[in-house]
Coordinates of C-alpha atoms and ligand atoms in Angstrom, one line a residue:
Chain T
M1 CA -32.1 2.3 7.4
P2 CA -28.4 2.8 6.9
N3 CA -27.0 1.0 3.9
V4 CA -23.4 0.0 3.0
M5 CA -21.8 0.9 -0.3
A6 CA -19.3 -1.4 -1.9
V7 CA -17.1 0.2 -4.5
L8 CA -16.4 -2.4 -7.2
E9 CA -13.5 -2.5 -9.6
Q10 CA -13.5 -3.7 -13.2
R11 CA -10.7 -4.4 -15.6
N12 CA -11.4 -5.1 -19.2
G13 CA -15.1 -5.3 -18.5
T14 CA -14.9 -7.9 -15.7
V15 CA -15.5 -7.2 -12.1
K16 CA -12.4 -8.2 -10.2
R17 CA -12.1 -10.9 -7.6
V18 CA -11.1 -8.4 -4.9
S19 CA -14.5 -6.8 -5.4
H20 CA -16.2 -10.0 -4.4
E21 CA -14.2 -9.8 -1.2
V22 CA -15.3 -6.2 -0.8
L23 CA -18.9 -7.3 -1.2
A24 CA -18.4 -10.0 1.4
A25 CA -17.0 -7.5 3.9
A26 CA -19.9 -5.0 3.1
R27 CA -22.4 -7.9 3.5
S28 CA -21.3 -8.9 6.9
L29 CA -21.4 -5.3 8.1
A30 CA -24.8 -4.7 6.5
D31 CA -26.2 -7.8 8.1
H32 CA -25.1 -6.6 11.6
I33 CA -26.8 -3.2 11.2
G34 CA -29.8 -4.5 9.2
G35 CA -29.1 -2.5 6.0
E36 CA -28.6 -3.3 2.4
V37 CA -25.5 -3.6 0.3
H38 CA -25.3 -1.5 -2.8
G39 CA -22.4 -2.2 -5.2
L40 CA -21.2 0.7 -7.3
V41 CA -19.5 -0.2 -10.5
I42 CA -17.8 2.6 -12.5
G43 CA -16.4 1.6 -15.9
P44 CA -17.0 1.3 -19.6
K45 CA -20.4 0.3 -21.2
G46 CA -20.9 -3.4 -21.2
V47 CA -19.3 -4.3 -17.8
N48 CA -20.6 -7.7 -16.8
T49 CA -22.6 -7.2 -13.5
E50 CA -24.1 -10.7 -13.4
G51 CA -23.6 -12.7 -10.3
L52 CA -23.0 -9.7 -8.0
G53 CA -26.2 -10.5 -6.1
G54 CA -24.9 -13.9 -5.3
A55 CA -21.7 -12.3 -4.1
G56 CA -23.6 -10.2 -1.6
A57 CA -25.2 -7.1 -3.3
D58 CA -28.8 -6.2 -2.9
K59 CA -28.5 -3.6 -5.6
V60 CA -26.0 -2.7 -8.2
L61 CA -25.5 0.9 -9.2
A62 CA -23.7 1.2 -12.6
C63 CA -22.1 4.3 -13.8
L64 CA -21.0 3.4 -17.2
A65 CA -19.4 5.4 -20.0
D66 CA -16.8 4.5 -22.5
D67 CA -14.3 7.0 -21.3
L68 CA -14.5 5.6 -17.8
E69 CA -12.6 2.5 -18.9
L70 CA -9.4 3.6 -17.1
Y71 CA -9.3 4.9 -13.6
Q72 CA -10.0 8.7 -13.7
A73 CA -9.4 9.7 -10.1
D74 CA -11.3 12.9 -10.1
R75 CA -14.3 11.7 -12.0
F76 CA -14.5 8.5 -9.9
T77 CA -14.3 10.5 -6.7
H78 CA -17.1 12.7 -7.9
V79 CA -19.4 9.8 -8.8
V80 CA -18.7 8.0 -5.5
A81 CA -19.1 11.1 -3.4
E82 CA -22.3 12.0 -5.2
Q83 CA -23.8 8.6 -4.7
A84 CA -22.6 8.4 -1.1
T85 CA -24.3 11.7 -0.3
T86 CA -27.6 11.0 -2.0
G87 CA -27.8 7.5 -0.7
A88 CA -26.8 8.5 2.9
Y89 CA -24.6 5.4 3.2
S90 CA -23.2 4.7 6.7
T91 CA -20.1 3.0 5.3
I92 CA -18.3 3.0 2.0
V93 CA -16.1 -0.1 1.5
L94 CA -13.4 -0.4 -1.1
G95 CA -10.5 -2.8 -1.8
A96 CA -7.1 -1.8 -0.7
T97 CA -5.8 -2.0 -4.3
A98 CA -3.8 0.5 -6.3
L99 CA -7.2 2.1 -7.2
G100 CA -8.8 1.8 -3.8
K101 CA -5.8 3.2 -1.9
D102 CA -6.0 6.3 -4.2
L103 CA -9.8 6.7 -4.2
G104 CA -10.5 6.0 -0.5
P105 CA -8.6 9.0 0.9
R106 CA -10.2 11.2 -1.8
I107 CA -13.7 10.2 -0.8
A108 CA -13.0 10.5 2.9
A109 CA -11.6 14.0 2.4
R110 CA -14.5 15.0 0.1
L111 CA -17.0 13.8 2.6
G112 CA -15.0 15.1 5.6
C113 CA -15.1 11.7 7.2
T114 CA -13.0 9.0 8.8
L115 CA -10.9 6.6 6.8
A116 CA -9.7 3.2 8.0
S117 CA -7.3 1.7 5.4
D118 CA -6.2 -1.8 4.6
V119 CA -8.3 -3.4 7.3
T120 CA -8.2 -7.2 7.9
S121 CA -11.4 -7.6 9.8
I122 CA -14.7 -5.7 10.3
S123 CA -17.3 -6.3 12.9
G124 CA -20.6 -4.4 13.3
R125 CA -21.7 -5.7 16.6
D126 CA -21.0 -2.8 18.9
G127 CA -20.6 0.0 16.3
V128 CA -18.2 -0.6 13.5
V129 CA -14.9 -2.1 14.8
V130 CA -12.0 -2.9 12.5
T131 CA -8.5 -4.3 12.9
R132 CA -5.6 -3.0 10.9
P133 CA -2.0 -4.1 10.9
V134 CA 0.5 -1.2 11.5
Y135 CA 4.3 -0.9 12.0
A136 CA 4.9 -3.2 9.0
G137 CA 2.6 -5.9 10.5
K138 CA 4.5 -5.8 13.9
A139 CA 1.4 -4.6 15.7
V140 CA -2.4 -4.6 15.1
Y141 CA -4.8 -1.9 16.0
K142 CA -8.4 -2.6 17.0
L143 CA -10.3 0.6 16.2
K144 CA -13.8 1.7 16.8
I145 CA -15.1 4.0 14.1
A146 CA -16.8 6.7 16.0
T147 CA -18.4 8.8 13.3
E148 CA -20.6 8.3 10.3
P149 CA -20.2 8.0 7.4
S150 CA -16.8 6.3 7.1
V151 CA -14.7 4.9 4.4
I152 CA -13.0 1.5 4.9
S153 CA -10.6 -0.2 2.5
V154 CA -10.1 -4.0 3.0
R155 CA -6.9 -5.9 2.4
A156 CA -6.9 -8.3 -0.5
N157 CA -7.4 -12.0 0.5
A158 CA -8.5 -11.0 4.0
F159 CA -12.2 -11.6 3.4
D160 CA -13.6 -14.7 1.8
P161 CA -16.1 -14.1 -1.0
V162 CA -19.7 -15.3 -0.2
S163 CA -22.1 -17.0 -2.5
A164 CA -25.9 -16.8 -1.9
S165 CA -28.9 -17.2 -4.1
R166 CA -29.6 -13.5 -4.2
T167 CA -30.2 -11.5 -7.4
A168 CA -29.4 -7.9 -7.3
S169 CA -31.5 -5.2 -9.0
L170 CA -29.6 -3.0 -11.5
E171 CA -29.8 0.7 -11.5
E172 CA -28.0 2.9 -14.0
V173 CA -26.7 6.1 -12.5
A174 CA -25.4 9.1 -14.4
E175 CA -22.1 10.9 -13.8
A176 CA -23.2 14.2 -12.3
D177 CA -21.8 17.5 -13.7
G178 CA -18.7 18.9 -12.2
G179 CA -16.4 16.0 -12.2
K180 CA -15.4 16.1 -15.8
G181 CA -12.7 18.1 -17.6
R182 CA -10.7 19.1 -14.7
W183 CA -7.6 18.0 -13.0
A184 CA -5.7 14.9 -13.6
R185 CA -6.3 12.6 -16.6
T186 CA -5.2 9.0 -17.0
V187 CA -4.1 8.9 -20.6
K188 CA -3.1 5.3 -20.9
V189 CA -2.3 2.1 -19.2
K190 CA 1.0 0.4 -20.3
E191 CA 0.6 -3.3 -20.2
P192 CA 3.9 -5.3 -20.1
E193 CA 4.8 -7.3 -23.1
H194 CA 4.3 -10.6 -21.3
A195 CA 1.2 -10.2 -19.1
A196 CA 2.2 -11.5 -15.7
L197 CA 0.1 -12.2 -12.7
D198 CA 0.6 -9.5 -10.0
V199 CA 2.0 -10.6 -6.6
A200 CA -0.7 -8.6 -4.8
E201 CA -3.5 -10.5 -6.6
A202 CA -2.2 -14.0 -6.8
S203 CA -3.2 -16.8 -4.6
V204 CA 0.2 -18.4 -4.9
V205 CA 3.5 -16.4 -4.9
V206 CA 7.0 -17.7 -5.5
S207 CA 9.7 -15.2 -4.5
G208 CA 13.4 -15.3 -5.0
G209 CA 16.2 -13.5 -3.2
R210 CA 19.9 -12.9 -3.3
G211 CA 20.5 -16.6 -2.8
L212 CA 19.9 -16.9 -6.6
K213 CA 23.2 -15.3 -7.1
E214 CA 22.5 -13.7 -10.5
A215 CA 19.6 -12.4 -12.5
E216 CA 19.6 -15.2 -15.1
N217 CA 19.0 -17.8 -12.3
F218 CA 15.6 -16.4 -11.7
R219 CA 14.6 -18.7 -14.5
L220 CA 14.3 -21.3 -11.7
I221 CA 11.8 -19.1 -10.0
D222 CA 9.9 -18.5 -13.2
D223 CA 9.7 -22.2 -13.9
L224 CA 8.5 -23.1 -10.4
A225 CA 5.9 -20.2 -10.5
E226 CA 4.7 -21.4 -13.9
A227 CA 4.2 -25.0 -12.6
L228 CA 2.3 -23.7 -9.6
G229 CA 0.3 -21.1 -11.5
A230 CA 1.9 -18.5 -9.2
A231 CA 3.0 -14.9 -9.5
V232 CA 6.7 -14.1 -9.2
G233 CA 7.9 -12.0 -6.3
A234 CA 11.3 -10.7 -5.2
S235 CA 13.2 -9.5 -2.2
R236 CA 14.4 -5.9 -2.2
A237 CA 18.0 -7.0 -2.5
V238 CA 17.4 -8.4 -6.0
V239 CA 15.2 -5.5 -7.0
D240 CA 17.8 -3.0 -6.0
A241 CA 20.4 -5.0 -7.8
G242 CA 18.3 -4.5 -11.0
W243 CA 17.5 -8.2 -11.4
R244 CA 13.8 -7.8 -11.1
P245 CA 11.3 -4.8 -11.5
H246 CA 10.1 -3.0 -8.4
S247 CA 6.5 -4.2 -9.2
E248 CA 7.6 -7.6 -8.0
Q249 CA 9.1 -6.5 -4.6
V250 CA 7.4 -7.9 -1.6
G251 CA 7.8 -6.2 1.8
Q252 CA 7.7 -2.9 3.6
T253 CA 8.7 -0.8 0.6
G254 CA 7.1 -3.2 -1.8
K255 CA 3.8 -4.9 -1.9
T256 CA 1.9 -6.6 0.9
V257 CA 0.6 -10.0 -0.1
S258 CA -1.6 -12.6 1.7
P259 CA -1.7 -15.5 -0.7
N260 CA -2.7 -19.1 0.2
L261 CA 0.8 -20.2 -0.5
Y262 CA 4.1 -18.2 -0.3
V263 CA 7.3 -19.9 -1.3
A264 CA 10.5 -18.0 -0.3
V265 CA 13.6 -19.1 -2.1
G266 CA 17.0 -17.9 -1.2
I267 CA 15.5 -15.1 1.0
S268 CA 16.8 -14.6 4.5
G269 CA 13.6 -13.2 5.9
A270 CA 14.6 -9.7 7.0
I271 CA 12.0 -7.9 9.1
Q272 CA 11.1 -5.6 6.1
H273 CA 10.5 -8.6 3.9
L274 CA 8.4 -10.4 6.5
A275 CA 6.3 -7.2 6.7
G276 CA 5.0 -7.9 3.2
M277 CA 4.1 -11.6 3.5
R278 CA 3.7 -12.7 7.1
T279 CA -0.1 -12.9 6.7
A280 CA 0.2 -15.6 3.9
K281 CA -1.8 -18.7 4.9
I282 CA 1.1 -21.2 4.2
I283 CA 4.7 -20.2 4.0
V284 CA 7.4 -22.4 2.5
A285 CA 11.1 -21.5 2.9
I286 CA 14.0 -22.9 0.9
N287 CA 17.4 -21.7 2.3
R288 CA 20.8 -23.3 2.9
D289 CA 21.2 -21.5 6.2
P290 CA 19.2 -23.4 8.9
D291 CA 19.3 -20.3 11.1
A292 CA 17.9 -17.9 8.5
P293 CA 15.0 -15.9 10.1
I294 CA 12.6 -17.0 7.3
F295 CA 12.4 -20.4 9.0
K296 CA 10.8 -18.7 12.1
V297 CA 7.7 -17.8 10.1
A298 CA 7.7 -20.7 7.7
D299 CA 5.2 -23.6 8.0
Y300 CA 7.5 -25.9 6.0
G301 CA 11.2 -25.5 5.5
V302 CA 13.7 -27.3 3.4
V303 CA 17.4 -26.6 4.3
G304 CA 19.8 -26.9 1.4
D305 CA 21.0 -25.7 -1.9
L306 CA 18.2 -24.0 -3.8
F307 CA 19.9 -24.9 -7.1
E308 CA 19.3 -28.6 -6.3
I309 CA 16.0 -28.3 -4.5
V310 CA 14.0 -25.9 -6.8
P311 CA 14.3 -27.9 -10.1
K312 CA 13.3 -31.1 -8.2
L313 CA 10.3 -29.3 -6.7
T314 CA 9.2 -27.9 -10.1
E315 CA 9.4 -31.4 -11.5
E316 CA 7.3 -32.9 -8.7
I317 CA 4.7 -30.2 -9.0
K318 CA 4.4 -30.7 -12.7
K319 CA 3.9 -34.4 -12.2
I320 CA 1.0 -33.7 -9.9
R321 CA -0.5 -31.1 -12.2
E322 CA -0.3 -33.4 -15.2
G323 CA -1.3 -36.5 -13.4
Chain C
M1 CA 9.5 27.0 -8.7
K2 CA 8.0 26.9 -5.1
I3 CA 8.3 23.3 -3.8
A4 CA 7.1 21.8 -0.6
V5 CA 7.7 18.3 0.8
C6 CA 5.8 16.9 3.8
I7 CA 7.8 14.5 6.0
K8 CA 7.1 12.4 9.0
R9 CA 9.2 11.1 11.9
V10 CA 8.6 7.4 12.3
P11 CA 10.2 4.5 14.2
D12 CA 13.1 2.9 12.2
S13 CA 12.0 0.0 10.1
E14 CA 14.1 -2.4 12.2
T15 CA 12.4 -1.4 15.5
R16 CA 11.2 -4.2 17.7
I17 CA 7.7 -3.1 18.7
K18 CA 6.7 -3.2 22.4
I19 CA 3.2 -2.3 23.5
G20 CA 2.9 0.6 26.0
T21 CA 1.4 0.2 29.4
D22 CA -1.9 1.8 28.2
G23 CA -2.3 -1.1 25.7
K24 CA -3.2 1.4 23.0
S25 CA 0.2 2.7 21.8
I26 CA 3.8 1.6 21.4
D27 CA 6.3 1.9 24.1
E28 CA 8.7 4.5 22.7
S29 CA 11.5 4.0 25.1
G30 CA 14.7 3.0 23.3
V31 CA 13.0 3.4 19.9
K32 CA 15.1 5.1 17.2
F33 CA 13.2 7.5 15.0
V34 CA 14.0 8.3 11.4
L35 CA 12.8 10.2 8.4
N36 CA 10.0 8.0 6.9
P37 CA 11.7 6.0 4.1
F38 CA 9.1 6.9 1.5
D39 CA 9.6 10.6 2.4
E40 CA 13.3 10.2 1.4
Y41 CA 12.1 9.6 -2.1
A42 CA 9.8 12.6 -1.9
V43 CA 12.7 14.9 -0.6
E44 CA 15.0 13.6 -3.3
E45 CA 12.5 14.3 -6.1
A46 CA 11.8 17.8 -4.7
L47 CA 15.6 18.5 -4.7
K48 CA 16.0 17.3 -8.2
L49 CA 13.2 19.6 -9.4
K50 CA 14.7 22.4 -7.4
E51 CA 18.0 22.0 -9.1
H52 CA 16.3 21.9 -12.4
T53 CA 14.2 25.0 -12.0
N54 CA 16.2 27.1 -9.5
G55 CA 13.5 26.5 -7.0
D56 CA 13.1 26.6 -3.3
V57 CA 12.2 23.6 -1.1
V58 CA 10.4 23.8 2.2
A59 CA 10.2 20.7 4.4
I60 CA 7.1 20.5 6.6
S61 CA 6.4 18.1 9.3
L62 CA 3.6 17.7 11.8
G63 CA 4.5 16.1 15.1
P64 CA 6.2 16.5 18.5
E65 CA 9.2 18.9 19.2
S66 CA 11.5 16.0 18.3
S67 CA 10.4 16.1 14.7
Q68 CA 12.8 19.0 14.4
E69 CA 15.5 16.4 13.9
T70 CA 13.6 14.8 11.1
I71 CA 13.3 18.2 9.4
R72 CA 17.0 18.7 9.9
S73 CA 17.7 15.5 8.0
A74 CA 15.7 16.9 5.0
L75 CA 17.6 20.2 5.3
A76 CA 20.9 18.2 5.4
M77 CA 19.9 16.6 2.1
G78 CA 19.4 20.0 0.6
A79 CA 16.0 21.5 1.5
D80 CA 16.1 25.2 2.1
R81 CA 14.0 25.7 5.2
G82 CA 11.7 23.9 7.5
V83 CA 8.4 24.3 9.2
L84 CA 7.3 22.2 12.3
L85 CA 3.6 22.1 13.0
K86 CA 4.0 21.2 16.6
C87 CA 1.5 19.0 18.4
D88 CA 1.9 16.5 21.2
S89 CA 0.2 13.5 19.6
I90 CA -1.0 12.7 16.1
P91 CA -4.5 11.1 15.9
L92 CA -4.8 7.9 14.0
D93 CA -7.5 9.2 11.7
P94 CA -5.5 10.7 8.8
L95 CA -8.0 13.6 8.1
P96 CA -7.0 15.9 11.0
T97 CA -3.3 15.6 9.9
A98 CA -4.3 16.3 6.3
R99 CA -6.3 19.3 7.4
A100 CA -3.5 20.8 9.4
L101 CA -1.0 20.3 6.5
A102 CA -3.4 21.7 4.0
A103 CA -3.9 24.8 6.1
E104 CA -0.2 25.4 6.2
L105 CA 0.3 24.6 2.5
E106 CA -2.5 26.9 1.4
Q107 CA -0.6 29.9 2.6
G108 CA 2.5 29.0 0.6
A109 CA 1.1 29.0 -2.9
Y110 CA 3.4 26.1 -3.9
D111 CA 3.7 24.8 -7.5
I112 CA 4.1 21.3 -6.4
V113 CA 3.9 19.4 -3.1
F114 CA 5.6 16.1 -2.5
F115 CA 4.6 13.4 0.0
G116 CA 5.7 9.9 0.6
K117 CA 3.4 7.2 -0.6
L118 CA 3.0 5.8 2.9
A119 CA 4.2 6.4 6.5
I120 CA 5.6 3.1 7.8
D121 CA 4.2 3.6 11.3
N122 CA 0.4 3.9 10.6
Y123 CA 0.4 2.5 7.1
D124 CA -2.5 4.8 6.0
Q125 CA -1.3 5.8 2.5
A126 CA -3.8 8.6 2.7
V127 CA -2.4 12.0 3.8
G128 CA -1.0 13.3 0.6
T129 CA -4.1 12.4 -1.5
M130 CA -6.3 13.9 1.2
V131 CA -4.4 17.2 1.3
A132 CA -4.8 17.5 -2.5
E133 CA -8.5 17.0 -2.2
L134 CA -8.8 19.5 0.6
L135 CA -6.8 22.1 -1.5
G136 CA -8.8 21.3 -4.6
I137 CA -5.8 20.5 -6.8
P138 CA -4.8 17.5 -8.9
S139 CA -2.9 14.7 -7.3
V140 CA -1.4 11.3 -8.3
S141 CA -0.3 8.8 -5.7
A142 CA 2.5 6.3 -5.6
I143 CA 4.4 7.6 -8.6
T144 CA 7.5 6.0 -10.0
R145 CA 8.3 8.6 -12.6
L146 CA 7.8 12.3 -12.9
E147 CA 8.3 14.7 -15.7
V148 CA 7.5 18.4 -15.2
T149 CA 7.2 20.7 -18.2
D150 CA 6.4 24.3 -17.3
Q151 CA 3.0 24.3 -15.8
S152 CA 2.1 20.7 -16.3
A153 CA 3.4 17.2 -15.5
T154 CA 3.3 13.6 -16.6
V155 CA 3.7 10.8 -14.2
E156 CA 3.6 7.0 -14.0
R157 CA 2.1 4.9 -11.3
E158 CA 2.2 1.2 -10.9
I159 CA -1.1 -0.7 -10.8
E160 CA -1.6 -4.4 -10.6
G161 CA 0.3 -5.8 -13.5
A162 CA 0.5 -2.6 -15.5
V163 CA 1.5 1.1 -15.3
E164 CA -0.8 4.1 -15.5
V165 CA 0.3 7.3 -17.3
V166 CA -1.4 10.4 -15.9
E167 CA -1.2 14.0 -17.0
F168 CA -2.2 17.0 -15.0
S169 CA -1.5 20.7 -14.5
L170 CA 0.3 22.4 -11.7
P171 CA -0.2 23.2 -8.8
A172 CA -0.5 19.6 -7.8
V173 CA 0.4 17.0 -5.2
V174 CA 2.3 13.8 -5.9
T175 CA 3.2 11.0 -3.5
A176 CA 6.4 9.1 -4.0
E177 CA 6.8 5.3 -4.4
K178 CA 10.1 3.4 -4.2
G179 CA 11.7 3.3 -7.6
L180 CA 11.1 7.0 -8.3
N181 CA 14.8 7.8 -7.6
E182 CA 17.8 7.0 -5.4
P183 CA 17.8 9.3 -2.4
R184 CA 21.1 11.1 -1.8
Y185 CA 22.9 10.7 1.5
P186 CA 23.5 14.1 3.2
A187 CA 27.2 15.1 2.9
L188 CA 29.0 16.4 6.0
R189 CA 28.8 19.9 4.6
G190 CA 25.1 19.5 4.2
I191 CA 24.7 18.5 7.8
M192 CA 26.7 21.5 9.0
L193 CA 24.7 23.9 6.7
A194 CA 21.4 22.4 7.9
K195 CA 22.1 23.6 11.4
K196 CA 21.9 27.2 10.3
K197 CA 18.9 26.9 7.9
P198 CA 15.7 28.5 9.1
L199 CA 13.2 26.3 10.9
D200 CA 9.8 27.8 11.9
V201 CA 7.9 26.2 14.8
K202 CA 4.1 26.8 14.9
D203 CA 1.7 25.3 17.4
V204 CA -1.3 23.5 16.0
D205 CA -4.4 22.1 17.5
L206 CA -5.8 18.9 15.9
S207 CA -9.2 17.5 16.3
K208 CA -9.1 14.0 17.5
G209 CA -10.8 12.5 14.4
G210 CA -13.2 9.6 14.1
L211 CA -11.1 6.6 15.1
E212 CA -11.1 5.4 18.7
V213 CA -8.3 3.0 19.7
L214 CA -9.7 0.1 21.6
E215 CA -6.4 -1.8 21.6
L216 CA -2.9 -2.2 20.1
S217 CA -1.5 -5.7 20.3
L218 CA 1.2 -7.8 18.9
P219 CA 0.1 -9.9 15.9
S220 CA -0.8 -13.5 16.7
E221 CA 2.4 -15.6 16.4
R222 CA 2.5 -17.9 13.4
K223 CA 2.1 -21.5 14.5
A224 CA 5.5 -23.0 14.8
G225 CA 6.4 -24.7 11.5
R226 CA 8.8 -27.5 10.8
I227 CA 11.8 -28.4 8.7
V228 CA 10.7 -31.2 6.5
G229 CA 14.2 -32.2 5.6
E230 CA 17.4 -31.3 3.9
G231 CA 18.4 -31.1 0.3
P232 CA 16.5 -32.4 -2.8
E233 CA 15.6 -35.6 -1.0
A234 CA 13.2 -33.6 1.1
V235 CA 11.1 -32.5 -1.8
P236 CA 8.6 -35.4 -1.9
A237 CA 7.9 -34.9 1.8
L238 CA 7.4 -31.2 1.2
V239 CA 5.0 -31.8 -1.7
D240 CA 3.1 -34.4 0.4
A241 CA 2.7 -31.9 3.2
L242 CA 1.5 -29.2 0.9
Q243 CA -0.9 -31.5 -0.8
N244 CA -2.3 -33.5 2.1
E245 CA -1.7 -31.5 5.2
A246 CA -1.9 -27.8 4.1
K247 CA -4.1 -28.7 1.1
V248 CA -2.8 -25.8 -1.0
L249 CA -1.8 -27.7 -4.1
Ligands
FAD401 C1 13.7 1.0 5.1 C2 14.0 -0.4 4.5 C3 13.0 -1.0 3.8 C4 13.1 -2.3 3.2 N1 12.1 -2.8 2.5 C5 12.3 -4.1 2.0 C6 11.2 -4.7 1.3 O1 10.2 -4.1 1.0 N2 11.4 -6.0 0.9 C7 12.5 -6.7 1.2 O2 12.6 -7.9 0.8 N3 13.6 -6.1 1.8 C8 13.5 -4.8 2.3 N4 14.5 -4.2 2.9 C9 15.8 -4.9 2.9 C10 16.0 -6.0 3.9 O3 16.5 -5.4 5.1 C11 17.0 -7.1 3.4 O4 18.2 -6.5 3.1 C12 16.5 -7.8 2.2 O5 15.2 -8.3 2.3 C13 17.5 -9.0 1.9 O6 17.1 -9.7 0.7 P1 17.5 -11.2 0.5 O7 16.8 -12.0 1.6 O8 17.2 -11.6 -0.9 O9 19.1 -11.3 0.7 P2 20.0 -11.8 1.9 O10 19.6 -11.3 3.2 O11 21.4 -11.7 1.4 O12 19.6 -13.4 1.9 C14 20.0 -14.3 1.0 C15 19.6 -15.7 1.5 O13 19.9 -16.7 0.5 C16 20.4 -17.8 1.2 N5 21.2 -18.5 0.2 C17 22.3 -18.1 -0.4 N6 22.7 -19.1 -1.3 C18 21.8 -20.1 -1.3 C19 21.7 -21.3 -2.0 N7 22.5 -21.7 -2.9 N8 20.6 -22.1 -1.7 C20 19.7 -21.7 -0.7 N9 19.8 -20.5 0.0 C21 20.8 -19.7 -0.3 C22 21.2 -17.3 2.3 O14 21.4 -18.3 3.3 C23 20.4 -16.1 2.8 O15 19.6 -16.4 3.8 C24 14.4 -3.0 3.4 C25 15.4 -2.4 4.2 C26 15.2 -1.1 4.8 C27 16.2 -0.5 5.6
AMP402 N1 2.6 14.1 10.6 C1 3.0 14.3 9.4 N2 3.7 15.4 9.0 C2 4.1 15.6 7.8 N3 3.8 14.8 6.8 C3 3.1 13.7 7.0 C4 2.6 13.4 8.3 N4 1.9 12.3 8.3 C5 1.9 11.8 7.0 N5 2.6 12.7 6.2 C6 2.9 12.6 4.8 O1 1.9 11.8 4.2 C7 2.5 10.6 3.6 C8 1.6 9.5 3.8 O2 1.4 9.2 5.1 P1 0.2 8.2 5.6 O3 -1.0 8.6 4.9 O4 0.1 8.4 7.1 O5 0.7 6.8 5.2 C9 3.9 10.5 4.4 O6 4.8 9.8 3.6 C10 4.3 12.0 4.5 O7 4.8 12.5 3.3

């Protein structure tokens, strides 16, 4: 019976939300082909693996060692490839995260198999069929995966986590010889002074553009984001102007986001910006130009001066949150 | 230092996509092709390293005959010579491409090979990392900072909400993220010189890979939205819609 492997990510000892989405994607595939889902966690000792059964795993494979706290590309590849081979998995599913986008291609190359990256749907009915947006989201491929095994990475927020009353068995697996001591080593992770929610992971994003006129005015965006519990995003224009860091840029040469709510403030909606956010569930645009292209994709628009509208909006949101 | 940079010819980022009559590919008529934007960062970083180390930069592209123009753009920026691995069509599965590039790179004994993070046509973000794996050398993807000292290097890459610092020895592969540098514009002199720089053309045969295209289509249009109003007076209506209609608050 072919099983599906879900590669799960942890940060600071907790399995990430995106990994629950990976489990959900793996689960739907496994249910179609009648196999099991095995979640593989690589990380430091003491990672909390509780609840992964309910999220879709039949079994959890845990490869834990204290020096696996940070992402060590070569060692992780070695562990996944080793497990993938011994377990004869038909499909290996990862999240299309910073880690997954690096690890996925390595595993595919190591196994000599097909890779479908950043997919937004998977079906197992007639073989494995995936959809993936290409050309900056301006077109979508429907692809049949014709070979086995294969590696698939899934876009964040494209799959809803499941919850079932399943408990997963836990099996500790050892890191096989051969992966250690070579090649690249991640020596540290630099956390920013003020830990901020990442646009790629947030369920609400508030982004600002050149309409804010100067860097200091981004305070308006910060305030609105705080009221909404949102991450702050930016257009390329303001990143290139040095107002905001590249890590906040949304779009073709920035991050792709699919939050439940995306608020675009003083952003015109250039095609390259839309590339990064057009799959958001709800889009709100605030812009003084009624003809700005952002209004073509927005669910709700307010035309006018952002300097008047945004503070009012922040105030109203705060009222709701507090009331 | 021997430096290589792999570059791809892709439709310009402004391109309006039309689906071809086969329903499985884009209609290329009228499409303007450019050097992949992320590959501009790769070329720039290769050139900076060359200037630093008195090195030599070869630009390699796999694609149709017309990819020669793309290679010439890299030569105009300052690369020394080009190699075109010529094939009629590039399969969607990134592995055959990675294999062909790895086979070419293997012969060159390069100290470092630059790629873009991502090609803006197929959005795989895979080829560079795959090539490193096939060659059995270290690689780091999506770097925003590179420091090379002799036979080793330190790089930074952005992850969700933080930055990873990675060390490795050469030879190695890195893939370039926006923010790594500011690509230079080719000067007129560079463009003239580029015409005379050597460009090898080699035919390659690619396997078709494991992805079969069933369909290429335009994304479903977003449902038409509405303007809830003008100015700050519209805010209550907006909040109401978000709360009661969209239910996202
Ligand atoms: C290869 C390539 C890749 C790119 N990648 C990206 C990318 O990843 N992300 C990205 O965002 N862009 C990208 N761009 C750039 C893109 O083409 C646009 O230039 C950019 O998105 C514009 O940013 P903006 O909307 O902030 O600025 P502008 O286009 O200048 O828009 C500012 C908007 O603010 C409005 N405004 C001004 N004042 C006010 C006010 N007081 N109140 C309300 N509204 C106001 C204006 O009406 C206008 O619509 C890329 C371009 C290229 C060529
Ligand atoms: N056909 C190709 N020829 C040369 N380099 C390529 C080709 N395809 C991809 N690359 C390189 O690999 C990077 C990542 O591409 P991709 O994995 O397709 O997103 C690109 O930025 C290029 O540097």
